[in-house]
Amino acid sequence: MTNNRISPADSTWTGMAPVEDTALAVTDTGGTGIPVVYLNGSYATRKNWKKVIADLGPGFRHISFDERARGKSGQSADYSFDACVRDVDAVLAARGVEQKPILVGWSYGALVAVHWADRNPDRIAGVVSADGAMPWGYTDPENVERIRVMFRKMGPMMPLLRPLGLAARMSAEQHAEINVELNQLCADLGPVLDRIGCPVRYVLATGANLGASEEEIETVRASLEPLLVTNPNLTVTAKVASNHSKILAKDFHAVAEAVRATAAAQS
């Protein structure tokens, strides 16, 4: 690792974790508490978790990082979903994490969390999903093309959207392919959620967001309901008033409470 530093006020470490052809910007508060690894939305960064981390306090070991081409992390030749799952392993190895972690994911990060948990059943304490990892996605040809057209139109605005956490340092085509892959993975998520063996606690937003009405949002949430019946490891701990984009800013306490409940179940 390079360019690392330790905060003089505590044991927090900030630096770069090398992985494959790039390096990821990581913050690790250290300590002996149960590790909590935070996985961001598609284009978000570590800063979105500040309120959740502050609410949970120093009793946990908080590990957050920027994904490839987001925040302060480097660019890569591979922005696939599987690369994001591998990055969890890279960060855990770089920070020497041996205790089973809780993975807390928002949106895209929640999907990464449940897939990592499914692939590593003996290494996970539990998952907290902040409005993500639901088995519903646009996969028909018309909507796939709509996604690609939308990102082509957004291409000139990408430099303005990056500081807002709404775009990465990628081309418009790369952004589109991530979203097409995301929708297919969500549509295919049912079997993963049906067999997952660790606790997965959901905090669901209910407000309208990004052009979708509350009724449309509820259709997405409803896709989870049959799996809540068939797999008792899946639970909805809270439905909150905020929308998908604002859940970590406005309802961070509900997310923190789900983490506490997951940690308490380990003792």
Short mmCIF file of C-alpha atoms in Angstrom, two decimals:
data_model
loop_
_atom_site.label_atom_id
_atom_site.label_comp_id
_atom_site.label_asym_id
_atom_site.label_seq_id
_atom_site.Cartn_x
_atom_site.Cartn_y
_atom_site.Cartn_z
CA MET A 1 0.00 0.00 0.00
CA THR A 2 1.14 3.55 -0.68
CA ASN A 3 0.30 7.08 0.34
CA ASN A 4 -1.09 5.89 3.66
CA ARG A 5 -1.58 7.99 6.76
CA ILE A 6 -2.88 7.57 10.28
CA SER A 7 -4.99 10.22 11.94
CA PRO A 8 -3.18 11.60 15.01
CA ALA A 9 -6.48 11.79 16.90
CA ASP A 10 -7.29 8.07 16.68
CA SER A 11 -6.26 4.86 14.93
CA THR A 12 -7.95 5.69 11.63
CA TRP A 13 -5.92 4.66 8.60
CA THR A 14 -6.41 6.20 5.17
CA GLY A 15 -4.55 5.02 2.11
CA MET A 16 -4.55 3.12 -1.16
CA ALA A 17 -5.14 -0.62 -1.46
CA PRO A 18 -3.73 -2.11 -4.69
CA VAL A 19 -5.99 -4.45 -6.65
CA GLU A 20 -5.34 -5.82 -10.12
CA ASP A 21 -4.60 -2.89 -12.46
CA THR A 22 -5.60 -0.10 -10.06
CA ALA A 23 -5.75 0.99 -6.42
CA LEU A 24 -8.69 1.76 -4.16
CA ALA A 25 -8.91 4.63 -1.69
CA VAL A 26 -9.72 3.13 1.72
CA THR A 27 -10.52 4.44 5.19
CA ASP A 28 -10.28 2.04 8.15
CA THR A 29 -10.98 3.24 11.69
CA GLY A 30 -9.27 0.18 13.16
CA GLY A 31 -9.97 -1.15 16.61
CA THR A 32 -11.26 -4.48 17.88
CA GLY A 33 -14.97 -3.98 17.15
CA ILE A 34 -16.80 -6.06 14.58
CA PRO A 35 -15.76 -4.91 11.07
CA VAL A 36 -18.42 -3.09 9.10
CA VAL A 37 -17.60 -2.70 5.40
CA TYR A 38 -19.56 -0.05 3.51
CA LEU A 39 -20.35 -0.57 -0.19
CA ASN A 40 -21.42 2.46 -2.18
CA GLY A 41 -24.10 3.20 -4.73
CA SER A 42 -23.08 3.04 -8.40
CA TYR A 43 -21.25 6.38 -8.49
CA ALA A 44 -21.17 7.36 -4.83
CA THR A 45 -18.13 7.61 -2.56
CA ARG A 46 -17.14 6.98 1.05
CA LYS A 47 -18.48 10.34 2.18
CA ASN A 48 -22.10 9.16 1.86
CA TRP A 49 -21.62 6.92 4.92
CA LYS A 50 -20.50 9.64 7.35
CA LYS A 51 -23.81 9.91 9.18
CA VAL A 52 -24.25 6.15 9.51
CA ILE A 53 -20.70 5.78 10.85
CA ALA A 54 -21.16 8.65 13.29
CA ASP A 55 -24.44 7.15 14.54
CA LEU A 56 -22.81 3.75 15.12
CA GLY A 57 -19.82 5.29 16.85
CA PRO A 58 -16.43 3.84 17.84
CA GLY A 59 -17.69 0.43 18.98
CA PHE A 60 -17.33 -0.87 15.43
CA ARG A 61 -14.41 -1.06 13.03
CA HIS A 62 -15.61 1.01 10.05
CA ILE A 63 -14.07 0.28 6.64
CA SER A 64 -15.17 2.31 3.64
CA PHE A 65 -13.67 2.68 0.19
CA ASP A 66 -14.21 4.27 -3.20
CA GLU A 67 -14.86 1.84 -6.05
CA ARG A 68 -12.84 1.89 -9.25
CA ALA A 69 -12.96 5.29 -10.99
CA ARG A 70 -15.01 6.78 -8.15
CA GLY A 71 -13.82 9.26 -5.55
CA LYS A 72 -10.06 9.02 -5.06
CA SER A 73 -9.67 5.49 -6.43
CA GLY A 74 -7.85 4.82 -9.67
CA GLN A 75 -9.29 3.96 -13.04
CA SER A 76 -9.29 0.43 -14.42
CA ALA A 77 -9.80 -1.65 -17.53
CA ASP A 78 -12.51 -3.63 -15.73
CA TYR A 79 -15.66 -2.03 -14.30
CA SER A 80 -17.74 -5.19 -14.24
CA PHE A 81 -19.88 -6.31 -11.34
CA ASP A 82 -17.54 -9.21 -10.67
CA ALA A 83 -14.67 -6.74 -10.34
CA CYS A 84 -16.64 -4.93 -7.63
CA VAL A 85 -17.17 -8.22 -5.79
CA ARG A 86 -13.43 -8.98 -6.04
CA ASP A 87 -12.67 -5.55 -4.65
CA VAL A 88 -14.33 -6.51 -1.35
CA ASP A 89 -11.82 -9.35 -1.03
CA ALA A 90 -8.97 -7.02 -1.94
CA VAL A 91 -9.91 -4.48 0.73
CA LEU A 92 -10.38 -7.13 3.42
CA ALA A 93 -6.99 -8.63 2.57
CA ALA A 94 -5.24 -5.27 2.41
CA ARG A 95 -6.52 -4.32 5.86
CA GLY A 96 -5.87 -7.73 7.37
CA VAL A 97 -9.50 -8.32 8.36
CA GLU A 98 -9.88 -11.80 9.86
CA GLN A 99 -13.13 -11.39 11.80
CA LYS A 100 -16.36 -11.97 9.89
CA PRO A 101 -17.59 -8.58 8.63
CA ILE A 102 -21.01 -7.04 8.29
CA LEU A 103 -21.43 -5.71 4.76
CA VAL A 104 -23.61 -2.61 4.49
CA GLY A 105 -24.59 -1.72 0.95
CA TRP A 106 -26.60 1.09 -0.55
CA SER A 107 -28.26 0.53 -3.95
CA TYR A 108 -25.62 -1.09 -6.21
CA GLY A 109 -23.52 -1.76 -3.12
CA ALA A 110 -26.31 -3.86 -1.60
CA LEU A 111 -26.26 -6.08 -4.68
CA VAL A 112 -22.49 -6.49 -4.30
CA ALA A 113 -22.99 -7.32 -0.62
CA VAL A 114 -25.49 -10.15 -1.13
CA HIS A 115 -23.46 -11.67 -3.96
CA TRP A 116 -20.28 -11.57 -1.86
CA ALA A 117 -22.16 -13.12 1.07
CA ASP A 118 -23.56 -15.85 -1.19
CA ARG A 119 -20.08 -16.68 -2.48
CA ASN A 120 -18.48 -16.54 0.99
CA PRO A 121 -20.99 -18.12 3.39
CA ASP A 122 -18.36 -18.97 6.00
CA ARG A 123 -16.81 -15.47 6.04
CA ILE A 124 -19.83 -13.21 6.57
CA ALA A 125 -21.62 -12.02 9.73
CA GLY A 126 -24.53 -10.47 7.88
CA VAL A 127 -25.71 -7.94 5.32
CA VAL A 128 -27.60 -4.67 5.70
CA SER A 129 -29.24 -3.40 2.51
CA ALA A 130 -30.08 0.29 2.27
CA ASP A 131 -32.69 0.25 -0.50
CA GLY A 132 -31.02 -2.25 -2.78
CA ALA A 133 -30.69 -5.94 -3.70
CA MET A 134 -34.29 -6.45 -4.83
CA PRO A 135 -35.14 -8.97 -7.58
CA TRP A 136 -36.49 -6.58 -10.18
CA GLY A 137 -34.87 -4.95 -13.21
CA TYR A 138 -35.37 -3.66 -16.76
CA THR A 139 -34.16 -6.39 -19.12
CA ASP A 140 -36.37 -6.15 -22.19
CA PRO A 141 -34.68 -4.85 -25.39
CA GLU A 142 -36.67 -1.61 -25.43
CA ASN A 143 -35.57 -0.58 -21.94
CA VAL A 144 -31.99 -1.76 -22.48
CA GLU A 145 -31.77 0.54 -25.49
CA ARG A 146 -33.42 3.33 -23.50
CA ILE A 147 -30.67 3.03 -20.88
CA ARG A 148 -27.96 3.26 -23.54
CA VAL A 149 -29.59 6.27 -25.21
CA MET A 150 -29.99 8.04 -21.87
CA PHE A 151 -26.29 7.74 -21.06
CA ARG A 152 -25.25 8.83 -24.54
CA LYS A 153 -27.28 12.00 -24.03
CA MET A 154 -25.76 12.47 -20.57
CA GLY A 155 -22.20 12.10 -21.88
CA PRO A 156 -21.40 15.84 -22.17
CA MET A 157 -22.65 16.41 -18.60
CA MET A 158 -20.51 13.70 -16.99
CA PRO A 159 -17.75 16.08 -15.80
CA LEU A 160 -20.38 18.18 -13.99
CA LEU A 161 -22.08 15.13 -12.42
CA ARG A 162 -18.91 13.54 -11.02
CA PRO A 163 -18.44 15.94 -8.09
CA LEU A 164 -22.07 15.25 -7.09
CA GLY A 165 -21.51 11.49 -6.93
CA LEU A 166 -23.75 10.95 -9.97
CA ALA A 167 -21.07 9.80 -12.40
CA ALA A 168 -17.71 8.08 -12.40
CA ARG A 169 -14.53 8.72 -14.37
CA MET A 170 -15.78 6.52 -17.18
CA SER A 171 -17.16 6.98 -20.65
CA ALA A 172 -20.90 7.28 -21.24
CA GLU A 173 -20.79 3.83 -22.86
CA GLN A 174 -19.17 2.32 -19.78
CA HIS A 175 -21.80 3.92 -17.57
CA ALA A 176 -24.53 2.41 -19.74
CA GLU A 177 -23.04 -1.08 -19.66
CA ILE A 178 -22.82 -1.00 -15.86
CA ASN A 179 -26.51 -0.14 -15.69
CA VAL A 180 -27.53 -2.76 -18.24
CA GLU A 181 -25.58 -5.38 -16.26
CA LEU A 182 -27.10 -4.11 -12.99
CA ASN A 183 -30.66 -4.51 -14.26
CA GLN A 184 -29.99 -8.06 -15.46
CA LEU A 185 -28.36 -9.01 -12.15
CA CYS A 186 -31.33 -7.64 -10.23
CA ALA A 187 -33.78 -9.53 -12.42
CA ASP A 188 -31.80 -12.73 -11.77
CA LEU A 189 -31.36 -12.14 -8.04
CA GLY A 190 -34.18 -14.38 -6.79
CA PRO A 191 -32.17 -17.63 -6.51
CA VAL A 192 -29.32 -15.85 -4.70
CA LEU A 193 -31.66 -14.38 -2.11
CA ASP A 194 -33.58 -17.63 -1.77
CA ARG A 195 -30.47 -19.59 -0.72
CA ILE A 196 -28.47 -16.96 1.19
CA GLY A 197 -27.70 -18.26 4.66
CA CYS A 198 -26.69 -15.18 6.63
CA PRO A 199 -28.98 -12.47 8.06
CA VAL A 200 -29.91 -9.86 5.45
CA ARG A 201 -31.73 -6.86 6.89
CA TYR A 202 -33.43 -4.39 4.54
CA VAL A 203 -34.08 -0.72 5.15
CA LEU A 204 -36.39 0.38 2.34
CA ALA A 205 -37.13 3.89 1.09
CA THR A 206 -40.67 4.67 -0.02
CA GLY A 207 -40.51 8.14 -1.59
CA ALA A 208 -40.68 8.87 -5.32
CA ASN A 209 -37.27 9.20 -6.94
CA LEU A 210 -35.57 9.90 -10.28
CA GLY A 211 -38.81 10.20 -12.21
CA ALA A 212 -40.46 7.14 -10.67
CA SER A 213 -43.71 7.54 -8.73
CA GLU A 214 -44.28 6.10 -5.27
CA GLU A 215 -46.49 3.44 -6.88
CA GLU A 216 -43.69 2.39 -9.24
CA ILE A 217 -41.22 2.33 -6.37
CA GLU A 218 -43.57 0.11 -4.38
CA THR A 219 -43.71 -2.35 -7.31
CA VAL A 220 -39.95 -2.77 -7.04
CA ARG A 221 -40.15 -3.24 -3.26
CA ALA A 222 -42.98 -5.76 -3.66
CA SER A 223 -40.69 -8.04 -5.70
CA LEU A 224 -38.95 -8.86 -2.43
CA GLU A 225 -42.08 -10.07 -0.61
CA PRO A 226 -42.20 -13.72 -1.82
CA LEU A 227 -38.57 -14.20 -0.78
CA LEU A 228 -39.29 -12.86 2.71
CA VAL A 229 -41.66 -15.82 3.05
CA THR A 230 -39.38 -18.52 1.66
CA ASN A 231 -36.11 -17.44 3.33
CA PRO A 232 -36.34 -16.46 7.02
CA ASN A 233 -32.85 -14.96 6.86
CA LEU A 234 -34.33 -12.01 4.94
CA THR A 235 -36.13 -9.35 6.97
CA VAL A 236 -37.33 -5.79 6.42
CA THR A 237 -36.34 -3.88 9.54
CA ALA A 238 -37.72 -0.51 8.46
CA LYS A 239 -39.57 1.31 5.69
CA VAL A 240 -38.57 4.95 5.79
CA ALA A 241 -40.05 8.11 4.31
CA SER A 242 -37.00 9.25 2.36
CA ASN A 243 -36.36 8.34 -1.26
CA HIS A 244 -33.63 6.17 -2.74
CA SER A 245 -31.16 9.03 -3.18
CA LYS A 246 -31.60 10.52 0.30
CA ILE A 247 -31.87 7.41 2.48
CA LEU A 248 -28.33 7.68 3.90
CA ALA A 249 -28.67 11.40 4.52
CA LYS A 250 -32.15 11.44 6.07
CA ASP A 251 -32.70 7.95 7.49
CA PHE A 252 -29.17 7.03 8.49
CA HIS A 253 -30.35 6.08 11.98
CA ALA A 254 -32.55 3.29 10.60
CA VAL A 255 -29.56 1.91 8.69
CA ALA A 256 -27.38 2.12 11.80
CA GLU A 257 -30.04 0.32 13.85
CA ALA A 258 -30.07 -2.53 11.32
CA VAL A 259 -26.29 -2.82 11.69
CA ARG A 260 -26.65 -2.94 15.49
CA ALA A 261 -29.26 -5.68 15.23
CA THR A 262 -27.00 -7.69 12.94
CA ALA A 263 -24.05 -7.31 15.32
CA ALA A 264 -26.18 -8.22 18.34
CA ALA A 265 -27.22 -11.47 16.66
CA GLN A 266 -23.55 -12.51 16.54
CA SER A 267 -23.05 -12.31 20.32
#
